[in-house]
């Protein structure tokens, strides 16, 4: 599964568990207004670490949490690249 | 240690126009000098054990100022306490009066004979002086069974670490990410009240971006929270809305990475991390920008605070430690008056570092989680033989809760039944536990390590 689809699938699962009704999943969806709180994002980041093998937010380079879903997916896609290159 | 007699909280109001600000309303503290936000005369609450249970922090803050020195006891209730736990709190505290907010009264509190509403409207009142007494402040902290423990403080012990005097030249505005009914938040509320400064309160349902923008609008200068609060705040673009002069961390281990991130983000701000717990009070503050704390703090005598290390964990004795637990024989201090914090520390190159909690307590964004409480819920599922709940490191909340579960009969992970059992366990956890205690992941394992005493082996998180 692509990183994009993995992120969206895990986001939907965490939202459902937290009883959060997500707005339509477009790249412009503003994450911090999505209804998930820091605990929700903590769980999402952990699930994505299990699924993808890395947590881009544990590295100091990420200055901000991404604003939109599109940015969030790009952080993961960007973080995956060096791993792919060395694979 | 010589102590001057403790003034009640209301006498610290200095009429300088300081504000308490909530998410939707603000109240000038000058109005409380001869005003009240209670719907009945304060005299009716004199000498009583008062359960203070409001949804909103601002209404509670106003009531605290009025009740200190008048009530025999104030129990600072946190919102969303389940009825079964609230009933126990009421019984243990022998609460004979309730102060509730405009949202109404929780079912378990309806038994209390005297019920007083408080709101945001501060009216002028004619009062004759009431007899003063030292009020017990009761804070709730989480216990292994999930039922809260009641920790007894007084205004004197709660303010023991606050040495600063009001200084109008400083134009300080305090804020905290904490709820002021928890120890960390209460410290900041009292710092603001004793210093005659304004305080901007947090609100449970407010998104971080709105909160930060509100802090920016009120020109907050001094801001405190847990490392998790700060990590989450710094990931938010609205973190640029504030320019604090002082940032403070407490409630969790402050690691070097968050200390450096804060310094890079707010280079003009002084920063410090404090060690405090509800039972032990404020132990010490570290202001050198480094994680851990200098080894020479341990074993010093004659100061306000004394630290010692027993079996690897930190013990604290000071005039800020709590008096006792209420309604239980459980001891809060050892024979010499030291509180065992349960925090395990390690000496490296002249400095002590925190390495985890004894007993496997998990710290989720500053909230203590006892694994036993969650394991008890999981173990109630008929197909579960045993479980082990542990913390998993997390880049946002410091740790999250995960569970290893041994089933009575092994299930093939590919089967529908395996999925169903996992969902049933999670559903039970969601029904019985607050969200931060619900496992973020459940793993079915064939076996758990057992110690020679037959207990599951807990490793430090």
mmCIF file with all atom_site columns, N, CA and C in Angstrom, chain B residues 253-256 259 273 284 288 290-295 298 309 312-314 343-356:
data_model
loop_
_atom_site.group_PDB
_atom_site.id
_atom_site.type_symbol
_atom_site.label_atom_id
_atom_site.label_alt_id
_atom_site.label_comp_id
_atom_site.label_asym_id
_atom_site.label_entity_id
_atom_site.label_seq_id
_atom_site.pdbx_PDB_ins_code
_atom_site.Cartn_x
_atom_site.Cartn_y
_atom_site.Cartn_z
_atom_site.occupancy
_atom_site.B_iso_or_equiv
_atom_site.pdbx_formal_charge
_atom_site.auth_seq_id
_atom_site.auth_comp_id
_atom_site.auth_asym_id
_atom_site.auth_atom_id
_atom_site.pdbx_PDB_model_num
ATOM 1  N N  . UNK B 1 253 ? 9.369  13.931 32.554 1.00 0.00 ? 253 UNK B N  1
ATOM 2  C CA . UNK B 1 253 ? 10.802 14.110 32.376 1.00 0.00 ? 253 UNK B CA 1
ATOM 3  C C  . UNK B 1 253 ? 11.035 15.095 31.232 1.00 0.00 ? 253 UNK B C  1
ATOM 4  N N  . UNK B 1 254 ? 11.765 16.160 31.524 1.00 0.00 ? 254 UNK B N  1
ATOM 5  C CA . UNK B 1 254 ? 12.122 17.115 30.467 1.00 0.00 ? 254 UNK B CA 1
ATOM 6  C C  . UNK B 1 254 ? 13.432 16.637 29.853 1.00 0.00 ? 254 UNK B C  1
ATOM 7  N N  . UNK B 1 255 ? 13.383 16.185 28.600 1.00 0.00 ? 255 UNK B N  1
ATOM 8  C CA . UNK B 1 255 ? 14.621 15.703 27.991 1.00 0.00 ? 255 UNK B CA 1
ATOM 9  C C  . UNK B 1 255 ? 15.337 16.843 27.269 1.00 0.00 ? 255 UNK B C  1
ATOM 10 N N  . UNK B 1 256 ? 16.589 16.562 26.896 1.00 0.00 ? 256 UNK B N  1
ATOM 11 C CA . UNK B 1 256 ? 17.415 17.617 26.294 1.00 0.00 ? 256 UNK B CA 1
ATOM 12 C C  . UNK B 1 256 ? 16.793 18.145 25.007 1.00 0.00 ? 256 UNK B C  1
ATOM 13 N N  . UNK B 1 259 ? 14.109 20.753 25.711 1.00 0.00 ? 259 UNK B N  1
ATOM 14 C CA . UNK B 1 259 ? 14.731 21.966 26.265 1.00 0.00 ? 259 UNK B CA 1
ATOM 15 C C  . UNK B 1 259 ? 15.394 22.777 25.150 1.00 0.00 ? 259 UNK B C  1
ATOM 16 N N  . UNK B 1 273 ? 13.035 23.750 34.165 1.00 0.00 ? 273 UNK B N  1
ATOM 17 C CA . UNK B 1 273 ? 12.135 22.632 34.409 1.00 0.00 ? 273 UNK B CA 1
ATOM 18 C C  . UNK B 1 273 ? 12.092 22.351 35.896 1.00 0.00 ? 273 UNK B C  1
ATOM 19 N N  . UNK B 1 284 ? 12.345 20.836 43.210 1.00 0.00 ? 284 UNK B N  1
ATOM 20 C CA . UNK B 1 284 ? 13.414 21.764 42.823 1.00 0.00 ? 284 UNK B CA 1
ATOM 21 C C  . UNK B 1 284 ? 13.165 22.254 41.412 1.00 0.00 ? 284 UNK B C  1
ATOM 22 N N  . UNK B 1 288 ? 19.569 25.529 34.321 1.00 0.00 ? 288 UNK B N  1
ATOM 23 C CA . UNK B 1 288 ? 20.813 25.596 33.548 1.00 0.00 ? 288 UNK B CA 1
ATOM 24 C C  . UNK B 1 288 ? 20.654 25.078 32.111 1.00 0.00 ? 288 UNK B C  1
ATOM 25 N N  . UNK B 1 290 ? 19.873 22.197 31.067 1.00 0.00 ? 290 UNK B N  1
ATOM 26 C CA . UNK B 1 290 ? 20.252 20.798 30.859 1.00 0.00 ? 290 UNK B CA 1
ATOM 27 C C  . UNK B 1 290 ? 19.225 19.866 31.486 1.00 0.00 ? 290 UNK B C  1
ATOM 28 N N  . UNK B 1 291 ? 19.053 18.687 30.878 1.00 0.00 ? 291 UNK B N  1
ATOM 29 C CA . UNK B 1 291 ? 18.151 17.702 31.469 1.00 0.00 ? 291 UNK B CA 1
ATOM 30 C C  . UNK B 1 291 ? 18.760 17.150 32.755 1.00 0.00 ? 291 UNK B C  1
ATOM 31 N N  . UNK B 1 292 ? 17.918 16.487 33.543 1.00 0.00 ? 292 UNK B N  1
ATOM 32 C CA . UNK B 1 292 ? 18.396 15.970 34.820 1.00 0.00 ? 292 UNK B CA 1
ATOM 33 C C  . UNK B 1 292 ? 18.620 17.092 35.819 1.00 0.00 ? 292 UNK B C  1
ATOM 34 N N  . UNK B 1 293 ? 19.363 16.791 36.901 1.00 0.00 ? 293 UNK B N  1
ATOM 35 C CA . UNK B 1 293 ? 19.621 17.842 37.887 1.00 0.00 ? 293 UNK B CA 1
ATOM 36 C C  . UNK B 1 293 ? 20.968 17.606 38.555 1.00 0.00 ? 293 UNK B C  1
ATOM 37 N N  . UNK B 1 294 ? 21.610 18.675 39.068 1.00 0.00 ? 294 UNK B N  1
ATOM 38 C CA . UNK B 1 294 ? 22.946 18.538 39.648 1.00 0.00 ? 294 UNK B CA 1
ATOM 39 C C  . UNK B 1 294 ? 22.931 17.623 40.866 1.00 0.00 ? 294 UNK B C  1
ATOM 40 N N  . UNK B 1 295 ? 23.950 16.771 40.958 1.00 0.00 ? 295 UNK B N  1
ATOM 41 C CA . UNK B 1 295 ? 23.993 15.778 42.034 1.00 0.00 ? 295 UNK B CA 1
ATOM 42 C C  . UNK B 1 295 ? 24.059 16.424 43.414 1.00 0.00 ? 295 UNK B C  1
ATOM 43 N N  . UNK B 1 298 ? 21.195 16.558 46.089 1.00 0.00 ? 298 UNK B N  1
ATOM 44 C CA . UNK B 1 298 ? 20.849 15.416 46.949 1.00 0.00 ? 298 UNK B CA 1
ATOM 45 C C  . UNK B 1 298 ? 21.724 15.434 48.195 1.00 0.00 ? 298 UNK B C  1
ATOM 46 N N  . UNK B 1 309 ? 18.099 9.430  48.160 1.00 0.00 ? 309 UNK B N  1
ATOM 47 C CA . UNK B 1 309 ? 17.815 8.356  47.216 1.00 0.00 ? 309 UNK B CA 1
ATOM 48 C C  . UNK B 1 309 ? 17.816 7.041  47.966 1.00 0.00 ? 309 UNK B C  1
ATOM 49 N N  . UNK B 1 312 ? 17.383 3.475  44.680 1.00 0.00 ? 312 UNK B N  1
ATOM 50 C CA . UNK B 1 312 ? 17.363 4.019  43.323 1.00 0.00 ? 312 UNK B CA 1
ATOM 51 C C  . UNK B 1 312 ? 16.283 5.043  43.051 1.00 0.00 ? 312 UNK B C  1
ATOM 52 N N  . UNK B 1 313 ? 15.339 5.238  43.990 1.00 0.00 ? 313 UNK B N  1
ATOM 53 C CA . UNK B 1 313 ? 14.294 6.217  43.678 1.00 0.00 ? 313 UNK B CA 1
ATOM 54 C C  . UNK B 1 313 ? 14.399 7.444  44.582 1.00 0.00 ? 313 UNK B C  1
ATOM 55 N N  . UNK B 1 314 ? 13.887 8.533  44.076 1.00 0.00 ? 314 UNK B N  1
ATOM 56 C CA . UNK B 1 314 ? 14.037 9.843  44.703 1.00 0.00 ? 314 UNK B CA 1
ATOM 57 C C  . UNK B 1 314 ? 13.017 10.022 45.825 1.00 0.00 ? 314 UNK B C  1
ATOM 58 N N  . UNK B 1 343 ? 10.067 7.828  41.360 1.00 0.00 ? 343 UNK B N  1
ATOM 59 C CA . UNK B 1 343 ? 10.849 8.131  40.161 1.00 0.00 ? 343 UNK B CA 1
ATOM 60 C C  . UNK B 1 343 ? 12.262 7.583  40.329 1.00 0.00 ? 343 UNK B C  1
ATOM 61 N N  . UNK B 1 344 ? 12.661 6.731  39.399 1.00 0.00 ? 344 UNK B N  1
ATOM 62 C CA . UNK B 1 344 ? 13.961 6.074  39.486 1.00 0.00 ? 344 UNK B CA 1
ATOM 63 C C  . UNK B 1 344 ? 14.994 6.951  38.785 1.00 0.00 ? 344 UNK B C  1
ATOM 64 N N  . UNK B 1 345 ? 16.101 7.210  39.487 1.00 0.00 ? 345 UNK B N  1
ATOM 65 C CA . UNK B 1 345 ? 17.119 8.102  38.921 1.00 0.00 ? 345 UNK B CA 1
ATOM 66 C C  . UNK B 1 345 ? 18.473 7.414  38.915 1.00 0.00 ? 345 UNK B C  1
ATOM 67 N N  . UNK B 1 346 ? 19.358 7.982  38.106 1.00 0.00 ? 346 UNK B N  1
ATOM 68 C CA . UNK B 1 346 ? 20.656 7.356  37.873 1.00 0.00 ? 346 UNK B CA 1
ATOM 69 C C  . UNK B 1 346 ? 21.704 8.461  37.839 1.00 0.00 ? 346 UNK B C  1
ATOM 70 N N  . UNK B 1 347 ? 22.845 8.217  38.486 1.00 0.00 ? 347 UNK B N  1
ATOM 71 C CA . UNK B 1 347 ? 23.912 9.213  38.541 1.00 0.00 ? 347 UNK B CA 1
ATOM 72 C C  . UNK B 1 347 ? 24.905 8.985  37.405 1.00 0.00 ? 347 UNK B C  1
ATOM 73 N N  . UNK B 1 348 ? 25.115 10.055 36.602 1.00 0.00 ? 348 UNK B N  1
ATOM 74 C CA . UNK B 1 348 ? 26.135 9.972  35.538 1.00 0.00 ? 348 UNK B CA 1
ATOM 75 C C  . UNK B 1 348 ? 26.894 11.289 35.511 1.00 0.00 ? 348 UNK B C  1
ATOM 76 N N  . UNK B 1 349 ? 28.186 11.228 35.732 1.00 0.00 ? 349 UNK B N  1
ATOM 77 C CA . UNK B 1 349 ? 29.047 12.408 35.622 1.00 0.00 ? 349 UNK B CA 1
ATOM 78 C C  . UNK B 1 349 ? 28.532 13.603 36.417 1.00 0.00 ? 349 UNK B C  1
ATOM 79 N N  . UNK B 1 350 ? 28.226 13.387 37.676 1.00 0.00 ? 350 UNK B N  1
ATOM 80 C CA . UNK B 1 350 ? 27.871 14.507 38.541 1.00 0.00 ? 350 UNK B CA 1
ATOM 81 C C  . UNK B 1 350 ? 26.458 15.027 38.356 1.00 0.00 ? 350 UNK B C  1
ATOM 82 N N  . UNK B 1 351 ? 25.646 14.267 37.663 1.00 0.00 ? 351 UNK B N  1
ATOM 83 C CA . UNK B 1 351 ? 24.284 14.724 37.439 1.00 0.00 ? 351 UNK B CA 1
ATOM 84 C C  . UNK B 1 351 ? 23.340 13.532 37.537 1.00 0.00 ? 351 UNK B C  1
ATOM 85 N N  . UNK B 1 352 ? 22.171 13.788 38.102 1.00 0.00 ? 352 UNK B N  1
ATOM 86 C CA . UNK B 1 352 ? 21.158 12.735 38.153 1.00 0.00 ? 352 UNK B CA 1
ATOM 87 C C  . UNK B 1 352 ? 20.217 12.851 36.962 1.00 0.00 ? 352 UNK B C  1
ATOM 88 N N  . UNK B 1 353 ? 19.863 11.691 36.405 1.00 0.00 ? 353 UNK B N  1
ATOM 89 C CA . UNK B 1 353 ? 18.922 11.645 35.278 1.00 0.00 ? 353 UNK B CA 1
ATOM 90 C C  . UNK B 1 353 ? 17.755 10.743 35.650 1.00 0.00 ? 353 UNK B C  1
ATOM 91 N N  . UNK B 1 354 ? 16.574 11.128 35.225 1.00 0.00 ? 354 UNK B N  1
ATOM 92 C CA . UNK B 1 354 ? 15.395 10.296 35.456 1.00 0.00 ? 354 UNK B CA 1
ATOM 93 C C  . UNK B 1 354 ? 15.372 9.190  34.407 1.00 0.00 ? 354 UNK B C  1
ATOM 94 N N  . UNK B 1 355 ? 15.168 7.953  34.877 1.00 0.00 ? 355 UNK B N  1
ATOM 95 C CA . UNK B 1 355 ? 15.133 6.878  33.883 1.00 0.00 ? 355 UNK B CA 1
ATOM 96 C C  . UNK B 1 355 ? 13.785 6.173  33.812 1.00 0.00 ? 355 UNK B C  1
ATOM 97 N N  . UNK B 1 356 ? 12.858 6.500  34.672 1.00 0.00 ? 356 UNK B N  1
ATOM 98 C CA . UNK B 1 356 ? 11.529 5.885  34.568 1.00 0.00 ? 356 UNK B CA 1
ATOM 99 C C  . UNK B 1 356 ? 10.865 5.840  35.923 1.00 0.00 ? 356 UNK B C  1
#
